[in-house]
XYZ file of C-alpha atoms in Angstrom:
555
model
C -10.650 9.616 -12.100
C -12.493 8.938 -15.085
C -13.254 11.785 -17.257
C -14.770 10.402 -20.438
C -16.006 7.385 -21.607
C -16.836 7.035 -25.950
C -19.091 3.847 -26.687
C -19.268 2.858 -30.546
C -21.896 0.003 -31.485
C -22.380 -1.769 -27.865
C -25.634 -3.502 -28.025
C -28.047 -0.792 -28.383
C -25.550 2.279 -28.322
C -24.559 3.512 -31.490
C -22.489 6.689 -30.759
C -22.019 7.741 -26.949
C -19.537 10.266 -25.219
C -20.059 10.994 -21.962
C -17.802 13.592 -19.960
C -17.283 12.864 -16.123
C -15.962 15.261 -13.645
C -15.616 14.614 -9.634
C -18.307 14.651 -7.004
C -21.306 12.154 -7.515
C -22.900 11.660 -10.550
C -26.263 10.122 -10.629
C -27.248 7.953 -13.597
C -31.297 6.833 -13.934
C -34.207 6.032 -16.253
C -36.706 3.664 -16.682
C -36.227 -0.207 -15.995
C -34.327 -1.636 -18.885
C -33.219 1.486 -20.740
C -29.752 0.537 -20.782
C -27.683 1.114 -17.569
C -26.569 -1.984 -17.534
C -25.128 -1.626 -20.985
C -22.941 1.304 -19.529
C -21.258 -0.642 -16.991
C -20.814 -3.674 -19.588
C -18.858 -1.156 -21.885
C -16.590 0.175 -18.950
C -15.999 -3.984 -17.845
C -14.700 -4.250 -21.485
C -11.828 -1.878 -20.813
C -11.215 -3.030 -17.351
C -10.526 -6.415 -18.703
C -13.849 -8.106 -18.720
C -14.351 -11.114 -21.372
C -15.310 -9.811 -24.791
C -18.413 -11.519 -25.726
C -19.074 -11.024 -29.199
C -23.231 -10.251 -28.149
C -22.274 -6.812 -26.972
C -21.777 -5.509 -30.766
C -24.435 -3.765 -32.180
C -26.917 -6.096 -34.540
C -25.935 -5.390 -38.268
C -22.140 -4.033 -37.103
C -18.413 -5.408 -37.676
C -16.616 -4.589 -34.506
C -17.662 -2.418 -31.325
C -14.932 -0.046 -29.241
C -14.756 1.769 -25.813
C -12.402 4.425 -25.181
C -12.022 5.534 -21.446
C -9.926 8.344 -20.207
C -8.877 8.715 -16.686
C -6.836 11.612 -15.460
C -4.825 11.592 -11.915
C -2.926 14.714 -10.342
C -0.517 11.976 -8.921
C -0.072 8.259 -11.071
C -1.474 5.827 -8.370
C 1.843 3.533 -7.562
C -0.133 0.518 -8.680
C -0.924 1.693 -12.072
C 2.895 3.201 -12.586
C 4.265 0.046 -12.009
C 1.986 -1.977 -13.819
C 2.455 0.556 -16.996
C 6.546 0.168 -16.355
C 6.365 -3.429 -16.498
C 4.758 -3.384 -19.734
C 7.066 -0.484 -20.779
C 4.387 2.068 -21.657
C 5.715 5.422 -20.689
C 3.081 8.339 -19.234
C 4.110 11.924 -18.744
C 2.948 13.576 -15.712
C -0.262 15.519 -15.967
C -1.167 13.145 -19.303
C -4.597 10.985 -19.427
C -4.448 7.230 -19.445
C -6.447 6.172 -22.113
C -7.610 2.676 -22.626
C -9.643 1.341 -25.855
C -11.249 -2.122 -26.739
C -12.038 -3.379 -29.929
C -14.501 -6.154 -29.792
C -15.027 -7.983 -33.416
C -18.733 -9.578 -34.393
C -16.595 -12.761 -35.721
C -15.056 -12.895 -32.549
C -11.977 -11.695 -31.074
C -10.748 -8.003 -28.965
C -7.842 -5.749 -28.862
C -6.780 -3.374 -26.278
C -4.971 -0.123 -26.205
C -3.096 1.733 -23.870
C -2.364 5.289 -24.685
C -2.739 3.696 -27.895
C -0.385 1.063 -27.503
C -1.267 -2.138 -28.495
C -1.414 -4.669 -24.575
C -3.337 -7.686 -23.519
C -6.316 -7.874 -21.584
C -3.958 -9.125 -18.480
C -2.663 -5.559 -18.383
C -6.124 -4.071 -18.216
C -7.102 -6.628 -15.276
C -4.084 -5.587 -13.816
C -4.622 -1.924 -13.606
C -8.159 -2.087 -12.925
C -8.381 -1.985 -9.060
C -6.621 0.934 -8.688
C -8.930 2.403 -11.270
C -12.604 1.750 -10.680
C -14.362 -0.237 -7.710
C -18.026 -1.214 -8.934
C -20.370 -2.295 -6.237
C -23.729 -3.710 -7.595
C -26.301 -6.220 -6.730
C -24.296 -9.637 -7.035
C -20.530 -8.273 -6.406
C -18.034 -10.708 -6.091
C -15.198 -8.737 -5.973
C -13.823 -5.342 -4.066
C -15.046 -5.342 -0.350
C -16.772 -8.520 -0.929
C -13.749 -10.101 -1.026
C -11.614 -11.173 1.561
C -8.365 -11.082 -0.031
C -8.387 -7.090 -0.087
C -9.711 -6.985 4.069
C -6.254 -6.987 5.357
C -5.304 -4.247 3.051
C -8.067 -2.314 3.602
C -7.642 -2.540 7.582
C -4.069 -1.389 7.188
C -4.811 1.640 4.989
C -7.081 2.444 7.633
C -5.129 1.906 10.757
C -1.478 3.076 8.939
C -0.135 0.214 9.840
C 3.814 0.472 9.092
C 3.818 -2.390 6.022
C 7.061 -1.433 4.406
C 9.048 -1.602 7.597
C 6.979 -5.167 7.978
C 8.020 -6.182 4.369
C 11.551 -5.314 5.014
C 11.686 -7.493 8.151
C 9.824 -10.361 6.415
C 12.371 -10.017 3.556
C 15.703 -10.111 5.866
C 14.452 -12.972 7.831
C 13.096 -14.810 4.057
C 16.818 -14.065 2.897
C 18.840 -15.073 6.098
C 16.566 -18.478 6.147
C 17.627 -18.623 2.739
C 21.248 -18.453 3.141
C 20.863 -20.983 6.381
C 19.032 -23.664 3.974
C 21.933 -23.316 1.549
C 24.857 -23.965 3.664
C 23.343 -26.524 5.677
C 22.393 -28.286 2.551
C 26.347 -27.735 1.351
C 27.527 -29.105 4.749
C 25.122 -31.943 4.492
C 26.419 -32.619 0.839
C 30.450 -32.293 2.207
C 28.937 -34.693 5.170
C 27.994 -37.195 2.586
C 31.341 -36.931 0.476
C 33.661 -36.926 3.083
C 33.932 -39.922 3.988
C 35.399 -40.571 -0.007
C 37.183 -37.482 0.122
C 39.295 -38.928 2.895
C 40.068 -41.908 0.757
C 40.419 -40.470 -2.132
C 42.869 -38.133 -0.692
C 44.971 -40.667 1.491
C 45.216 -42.825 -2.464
C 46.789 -39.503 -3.934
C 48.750 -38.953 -0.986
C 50.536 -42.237 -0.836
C 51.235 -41.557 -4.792
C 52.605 -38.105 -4.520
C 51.825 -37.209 -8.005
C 54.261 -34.768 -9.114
C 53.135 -31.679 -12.388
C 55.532 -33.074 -15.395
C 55.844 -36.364 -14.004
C 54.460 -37.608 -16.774
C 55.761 -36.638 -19.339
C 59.206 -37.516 -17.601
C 58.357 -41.265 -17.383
C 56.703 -41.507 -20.362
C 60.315 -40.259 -22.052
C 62.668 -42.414 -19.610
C 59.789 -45.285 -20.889
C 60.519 -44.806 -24.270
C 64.081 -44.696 -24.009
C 64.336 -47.866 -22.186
C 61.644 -49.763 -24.676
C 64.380 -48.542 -27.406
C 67.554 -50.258 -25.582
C 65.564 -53.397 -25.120
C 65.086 -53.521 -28.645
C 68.800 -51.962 -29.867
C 70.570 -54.728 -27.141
C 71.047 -57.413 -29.830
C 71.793 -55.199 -32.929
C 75.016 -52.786 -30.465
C 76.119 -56.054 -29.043
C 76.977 -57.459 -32.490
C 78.345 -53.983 -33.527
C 80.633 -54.219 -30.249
C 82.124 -57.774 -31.023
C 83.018 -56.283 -34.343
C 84.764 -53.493 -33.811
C 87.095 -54.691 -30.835
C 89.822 -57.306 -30.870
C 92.707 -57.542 -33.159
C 90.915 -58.369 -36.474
C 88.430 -55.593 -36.471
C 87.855 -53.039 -38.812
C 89.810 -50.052 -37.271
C 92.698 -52.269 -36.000
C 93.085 -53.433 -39.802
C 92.882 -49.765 -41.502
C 95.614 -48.608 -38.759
C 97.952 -51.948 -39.279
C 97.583 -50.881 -43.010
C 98.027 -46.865 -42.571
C 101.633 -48.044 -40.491
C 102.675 -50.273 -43.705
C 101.638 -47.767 -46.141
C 103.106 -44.669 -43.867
C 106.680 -46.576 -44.539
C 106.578 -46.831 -48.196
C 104.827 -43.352 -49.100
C 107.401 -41.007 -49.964
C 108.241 -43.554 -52.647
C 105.094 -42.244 -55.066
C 102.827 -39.373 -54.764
C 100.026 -41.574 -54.900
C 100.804 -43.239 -52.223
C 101.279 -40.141 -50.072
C 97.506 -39.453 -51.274
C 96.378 -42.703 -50.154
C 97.746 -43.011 -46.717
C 95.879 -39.537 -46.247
C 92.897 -41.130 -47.116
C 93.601 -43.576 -44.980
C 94.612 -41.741 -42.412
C 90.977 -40.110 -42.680
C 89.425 -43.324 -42.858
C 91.588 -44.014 -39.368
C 89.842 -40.862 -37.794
C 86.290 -41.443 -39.329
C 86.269 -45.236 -37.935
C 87.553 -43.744 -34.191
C 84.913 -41.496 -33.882
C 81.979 -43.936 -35.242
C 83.433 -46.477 -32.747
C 83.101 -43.619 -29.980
C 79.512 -43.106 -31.014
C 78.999 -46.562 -30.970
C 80.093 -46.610 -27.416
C 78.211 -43.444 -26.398
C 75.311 -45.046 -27.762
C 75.695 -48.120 -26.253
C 76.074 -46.492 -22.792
C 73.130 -44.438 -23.685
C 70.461 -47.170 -24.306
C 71.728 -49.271 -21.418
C 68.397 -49.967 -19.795
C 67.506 -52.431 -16.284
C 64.803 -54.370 -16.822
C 63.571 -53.266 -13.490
C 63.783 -50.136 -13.700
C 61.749 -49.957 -16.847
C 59.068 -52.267 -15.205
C 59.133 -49.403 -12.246
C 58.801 -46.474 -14.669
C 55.535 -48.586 -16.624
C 53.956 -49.361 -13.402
C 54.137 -45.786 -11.948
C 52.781 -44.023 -15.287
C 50.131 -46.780 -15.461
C 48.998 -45.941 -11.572
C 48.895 -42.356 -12.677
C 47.323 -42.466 -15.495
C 44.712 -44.605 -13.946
C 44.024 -42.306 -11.081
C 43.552 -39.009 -13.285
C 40.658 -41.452 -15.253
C 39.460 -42.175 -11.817
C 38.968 -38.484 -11.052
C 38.118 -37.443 -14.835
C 41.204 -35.134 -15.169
C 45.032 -34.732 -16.499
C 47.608 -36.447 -14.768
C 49.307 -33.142 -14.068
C 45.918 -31.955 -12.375
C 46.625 -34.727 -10.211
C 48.293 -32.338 -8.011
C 45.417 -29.430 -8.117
C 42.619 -31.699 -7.631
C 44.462 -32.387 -4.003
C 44.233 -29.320 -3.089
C 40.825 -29.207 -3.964
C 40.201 -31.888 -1.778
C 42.156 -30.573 1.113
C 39.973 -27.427 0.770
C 36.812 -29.231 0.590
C 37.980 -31.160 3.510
C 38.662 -27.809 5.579
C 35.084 -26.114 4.296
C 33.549 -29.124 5.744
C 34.951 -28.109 9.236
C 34.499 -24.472 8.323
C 31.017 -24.733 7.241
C 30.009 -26.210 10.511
C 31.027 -23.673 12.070
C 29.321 -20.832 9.887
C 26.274 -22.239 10.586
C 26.337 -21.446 13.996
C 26.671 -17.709 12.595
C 23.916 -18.454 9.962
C 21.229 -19.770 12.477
C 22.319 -16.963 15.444
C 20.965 -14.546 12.105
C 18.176 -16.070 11.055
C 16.880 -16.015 14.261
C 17.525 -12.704 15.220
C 15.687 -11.724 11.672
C 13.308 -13.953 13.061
C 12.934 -11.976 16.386
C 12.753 -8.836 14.139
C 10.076 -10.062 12.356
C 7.801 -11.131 14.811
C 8.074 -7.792 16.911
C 7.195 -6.082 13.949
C 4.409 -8.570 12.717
C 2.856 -8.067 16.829
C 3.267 -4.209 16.526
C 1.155 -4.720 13.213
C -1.741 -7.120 15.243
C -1.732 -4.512 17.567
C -2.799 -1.653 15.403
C -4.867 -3.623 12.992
C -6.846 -5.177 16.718
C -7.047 -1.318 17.676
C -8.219 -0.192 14.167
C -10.760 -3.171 13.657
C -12.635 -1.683 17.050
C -12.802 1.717 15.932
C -13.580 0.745 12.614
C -16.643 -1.737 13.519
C -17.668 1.170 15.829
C -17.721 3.693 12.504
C -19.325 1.008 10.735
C -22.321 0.649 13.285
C -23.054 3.858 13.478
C -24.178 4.010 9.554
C -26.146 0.752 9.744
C -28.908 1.859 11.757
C -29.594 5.199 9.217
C -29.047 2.210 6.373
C -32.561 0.175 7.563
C -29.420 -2.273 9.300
C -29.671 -1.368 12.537
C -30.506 -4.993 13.480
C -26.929 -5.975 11.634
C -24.015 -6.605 13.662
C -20.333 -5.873 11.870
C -17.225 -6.918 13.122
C -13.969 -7.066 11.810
C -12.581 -10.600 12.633
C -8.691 -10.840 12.978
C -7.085 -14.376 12.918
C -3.252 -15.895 13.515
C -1.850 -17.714 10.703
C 0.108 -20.698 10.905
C 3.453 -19.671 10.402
C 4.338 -21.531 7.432
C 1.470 -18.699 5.561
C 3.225 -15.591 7.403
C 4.824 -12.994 4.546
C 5.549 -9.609 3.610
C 1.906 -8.859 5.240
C 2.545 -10.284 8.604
C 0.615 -12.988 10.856
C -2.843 -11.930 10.389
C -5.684 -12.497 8.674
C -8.468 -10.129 7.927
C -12.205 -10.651 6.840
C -15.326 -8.375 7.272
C -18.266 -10.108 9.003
C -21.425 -9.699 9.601
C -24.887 -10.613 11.396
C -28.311 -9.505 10.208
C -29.812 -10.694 12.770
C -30.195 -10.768 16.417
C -28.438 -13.305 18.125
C -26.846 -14.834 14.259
C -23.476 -15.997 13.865
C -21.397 -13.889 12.108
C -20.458 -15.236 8.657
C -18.710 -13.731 5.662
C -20.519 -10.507 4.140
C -21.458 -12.284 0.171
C -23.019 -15.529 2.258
C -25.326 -13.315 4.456
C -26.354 -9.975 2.915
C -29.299 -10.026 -0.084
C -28.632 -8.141 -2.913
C -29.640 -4.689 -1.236
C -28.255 -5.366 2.141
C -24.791 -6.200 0.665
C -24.701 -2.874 -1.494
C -25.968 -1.090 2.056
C -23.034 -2.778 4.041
C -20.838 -1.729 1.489
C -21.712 1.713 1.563
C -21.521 2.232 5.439
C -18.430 0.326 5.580
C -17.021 2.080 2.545
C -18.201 5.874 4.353
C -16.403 4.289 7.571
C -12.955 3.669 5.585
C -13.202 7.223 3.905
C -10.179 9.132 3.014
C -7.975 5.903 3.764
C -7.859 5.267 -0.503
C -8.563 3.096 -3.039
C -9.802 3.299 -6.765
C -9.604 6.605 -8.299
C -13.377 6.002 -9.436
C -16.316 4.272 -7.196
C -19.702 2.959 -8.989
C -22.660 1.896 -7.133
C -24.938 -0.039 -9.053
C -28.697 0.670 -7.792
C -27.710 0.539 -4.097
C -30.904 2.023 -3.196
C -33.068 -1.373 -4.798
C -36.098 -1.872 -2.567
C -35.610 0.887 0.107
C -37.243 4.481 -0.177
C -38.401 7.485 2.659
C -36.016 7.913 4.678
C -33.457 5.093 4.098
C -33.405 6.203 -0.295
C -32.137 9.774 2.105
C -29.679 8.102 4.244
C -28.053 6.393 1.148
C -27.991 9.780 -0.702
C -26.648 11.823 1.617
C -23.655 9.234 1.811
C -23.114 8.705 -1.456
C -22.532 12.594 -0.969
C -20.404 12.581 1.848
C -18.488 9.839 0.116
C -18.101 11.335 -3.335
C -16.587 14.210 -1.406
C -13.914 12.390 0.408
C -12.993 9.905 -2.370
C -13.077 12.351 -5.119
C -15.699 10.376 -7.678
C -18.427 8.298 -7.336
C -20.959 7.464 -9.647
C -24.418 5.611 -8.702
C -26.844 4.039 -10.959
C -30.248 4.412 -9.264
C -33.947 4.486 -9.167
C -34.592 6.729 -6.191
C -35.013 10.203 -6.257
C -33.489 10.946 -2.984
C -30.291 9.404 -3.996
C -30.821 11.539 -7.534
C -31.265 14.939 -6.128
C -27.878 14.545 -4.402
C -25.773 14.204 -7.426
C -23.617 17.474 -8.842
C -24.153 15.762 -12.273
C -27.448 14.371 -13.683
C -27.135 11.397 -16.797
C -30.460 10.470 -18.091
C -30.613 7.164 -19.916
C -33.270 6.874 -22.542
C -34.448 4.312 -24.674
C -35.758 5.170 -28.514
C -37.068 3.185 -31.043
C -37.844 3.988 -34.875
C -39.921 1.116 -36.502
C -37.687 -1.852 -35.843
C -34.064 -0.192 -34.918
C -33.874 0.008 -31.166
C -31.500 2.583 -29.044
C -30.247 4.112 -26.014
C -28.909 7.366 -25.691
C -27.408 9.048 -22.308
C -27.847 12.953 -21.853
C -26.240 15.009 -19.040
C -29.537 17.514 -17.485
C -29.586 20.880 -17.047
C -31.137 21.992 -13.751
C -34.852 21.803 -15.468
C -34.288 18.399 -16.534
C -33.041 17.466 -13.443
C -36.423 18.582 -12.016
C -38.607 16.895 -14.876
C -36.285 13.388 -14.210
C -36.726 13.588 -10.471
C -40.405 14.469 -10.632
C -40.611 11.467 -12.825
C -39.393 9.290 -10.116
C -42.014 10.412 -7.486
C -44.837 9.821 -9.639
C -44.255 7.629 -12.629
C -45.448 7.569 -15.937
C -47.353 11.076 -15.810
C -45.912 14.210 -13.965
C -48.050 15.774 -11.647
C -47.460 19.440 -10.236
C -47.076 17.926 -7.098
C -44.195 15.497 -8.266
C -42.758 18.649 -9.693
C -43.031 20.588 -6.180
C -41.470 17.467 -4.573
C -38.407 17.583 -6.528
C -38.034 21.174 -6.044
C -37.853 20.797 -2.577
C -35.582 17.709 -2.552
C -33.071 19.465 -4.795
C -33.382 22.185 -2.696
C -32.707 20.422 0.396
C -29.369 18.741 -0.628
């Protein structure tokens, strides 16, 4: 709830702290003393637009500080302060401050961190709900009906969400696959061909790098035939090379022992026999070695040409060739395989399906048997409200199924018909100003104890009703403020005063051209003096004063 609220140069407050505590408090004063400039301050830290009017005349920057204090962090507002990883100890306040510059500009604090405005928007529903003459938002508004019936009937909307989320997620996984099966649909047709070309070529890993040596080898021959052919005719027949050096090494081997040096040079020679035997050996060897078929080397370039090609084809290695077969193959079987998971896929979906629904019906039912006793609970507070010609019903809808969710089939809105024999249309298109706040209030004492904001404000509720209807309103502003914990009420009726715990006079001063307005909580006399004020106006009669004894004594 909120427990202070410090106002520093907003429009005609200078210096304000005001201390809140639970139960109703009732703010008045005259007409155009300032109330609205309290609620305009507490907009600013619940996110409202800065305009650079509110500061003070003659002042730099303007700032509101309010503190609320919970025995239990609403859900809403810890998850909105995790996301924006503010931490909060349990049992500490929540303090929020806005800066508002004259230039123009703001900055907002939480628990003096620096956030932006989003953040305070965000956590502002869980923490006041303000109710005035032209309110566009909290029970006015349809989006929050549903919610509001379900808080009130109990309906089961995790279990719902958890079902809606299954069924979303199965869905999900059916889309998927039958978009992959569609996909393999499309490709396999080129698969197969694809497949049946690498098939027929048998690509082998290291093939390669095999024909691209046996290639090379063969390319050399072709070019070597000439040169070894040559060599060949000169080293056989009777007049080549070796056959003279051994004809000479037999000559020389007879006449050797004759000299030394002739010993020395049939050893040489007999070298130079051995040296020229083994080069013609090599020459042979080589020979045999570069032999090459002209076929077989056209073979060899046509295969690593067809390989070669095919791996560009598929944007790969040639020894991938034999990997990206597989990959077919198995691309080939998923196709069959997916098929078949589908049948699996869509046998889930719709039993999440089936899930869903039952729980989405068991929802309808309790939100149709809560809207009944809820426009029953409603009617009864019209007709003490001066609405007792007002019809209210709580109209419940199907939704096409492409808007089902988390929240179920339904939709929710709050109707209502002033008049006899009306149609019933939504509550901000029918209601005036003082009807609305009315409907509001019975409707809001009808859904009490079921939650919401940790601080209500009703913003002169009681406009243009008195007697016994200004009494009605009061005592359920009580009754309310009770249940929900806190509820302030800006108002001109004394009835509606005399049941508040705490009393806030706003009063406006002026000293020769400067121009304020103060707030001070009453003490039980002032209470009386305020209240007697009401009944009679300008001047205080004894009588007003008896009058407001015996309404404060009658609350």
């Amino acid at each position: 709830m909120l427990t202070r609220l410090s106002i520093r140069n907003i429009v005609l407050i200078e210096a304000l702290d005001l201390d809140f505590g639970r139960g109703l408090g009732v703010l008045t004063g005259e007409t155009g003393a300032g109330k609205s400039i309290l609620l305009d301050a507490l907009g600013l830290v619940l996110g409202d637009r800065a305009e650079t009017a509110l500061v003070r005349a003659g002042e730099a920057k303007a700032s509101v500080t309010a503190s609320f204090e919970f025995a239990q962090l609403p859900a809403a507002i810890a998850e909105a302060l995790d996301d924006a990883d503010i931490e909060i100890e349990t049992g500490e306040p929540l303090i929020i401050r806005r800066q508002v510059k004259g230039d123009g500009g703001s900055k907002a604090f939480v628990n003096d961190q620096p956030v932006g405005v989003a953040l305070l928007r965000e956590l502002a529903p869980a923490l006041v709900e303000l109710h005035g003459q032209h309110d566009d938002r909290g029970l006015v508004n349809p989006r929050g009906h549903r919610m509001l019936l379900d808080r009130y009937a109990g309906t089961d909307l995790a279990g719902l969400e958890r079902r809606w989320t299954s069924w979303a997620r199965a869905e999900a996984r059916l889309s998927e696959a039958r978009a992959e099966v569609e996909q393999a649909r499309a490709d396999q047709d080129l698969l197969i061909a694809h497949l049946a070309e690498l098939t027929a070529l048998e690509p082998q890993k290291g093939e390669e790098a095999r024909l691209a040596d046996a290639r090379a080898s063969m390319q050399k021959g072709e070019r070597l035939a000439d040169d070894l052919e040559q060599l060949r005719h000169i080293w056989e027949g009777s007049d080549s090379p070796l056959a003279s050096l051994r004809v000479a090494a037999r000559r020389l081997d007879r006449i050797a022992e004759e000299h030394p040096l002739l010993a020395e040079a049939l050893a040489a020679l007999d070298r130079a026999v051995i040296e020229a035997g083994e080069a013609e050996e090599k020459l042979e060897a080589a020979a045999e070695a570069l032999v090459h078929d002209p076929a077989a080397l056209d073979a060899a370039e046509t295969r690593l040409f067809e390989l070669r090609a095919i791996a560009r084809k598929h944007r790969c290695e040639v020894d991938a060739l034999p990997e990206t077969m597989r990959d077919m193959r198995t691309k080939l079987d998923a196709i069959e395989g997916g098929e078949a998971e589908l049948d699996s896929l869509e046998a889930a979906a719709k039993e999440a399906r089936v899930d869903y629904v039952s729980a989405a019906e068991k929802a309808h039912e309790a939100r149709v048997k809560a809207a009944k006793t809820l426009d029953k609970a409603v009617a009864a507070e019209l007709e003490p409200l001066k609405l007792d010609a007002a019809r209210f019903l709580t109209a419940i809808g199907t939704l096409p199924e492409e808007k089902w969710g988390a929240h179920g089939m339904d939709s929710v809105e709050f109707l209502i018909a002033t008049n006899p024999g009306a149609d019933f249309a939504p509550l901000a298109k029918i209601a005036s100003g003082g009807e609305l706040s009315r409907f509001i209030l019975a409707l809001k004492v009808a859904l009490a104890e079921k939650g919401g904001a940790a601080t209500i404000i009703f913003d002169e509720i009681d406009r243009g009703v008195g007697g016994a209807v200004a009494s009605a309103i009061g005592e359920r502003l009580a009754r309310l403020a009770s249940a929900e914990g806190q509820l302030l009420a800006v108002t001109h009726s004394p009835q509606v005063a005399a049941r508040g715990q705490t009393h806030y006079l706003i009063a406006k001063s002026s000293e020769g051209t400067v121009t304020k307005t103060s707030v001070a909580l009453l003490d039980e006399a002032g209470r009386q003096e305020e209240i007697a004020r009401m009944l009679s106006g300008a001047e205080i009669t004894s009588e007003a004063r008896a009058q407001a004894d015996r309404l404060l004594e009658g609350v």
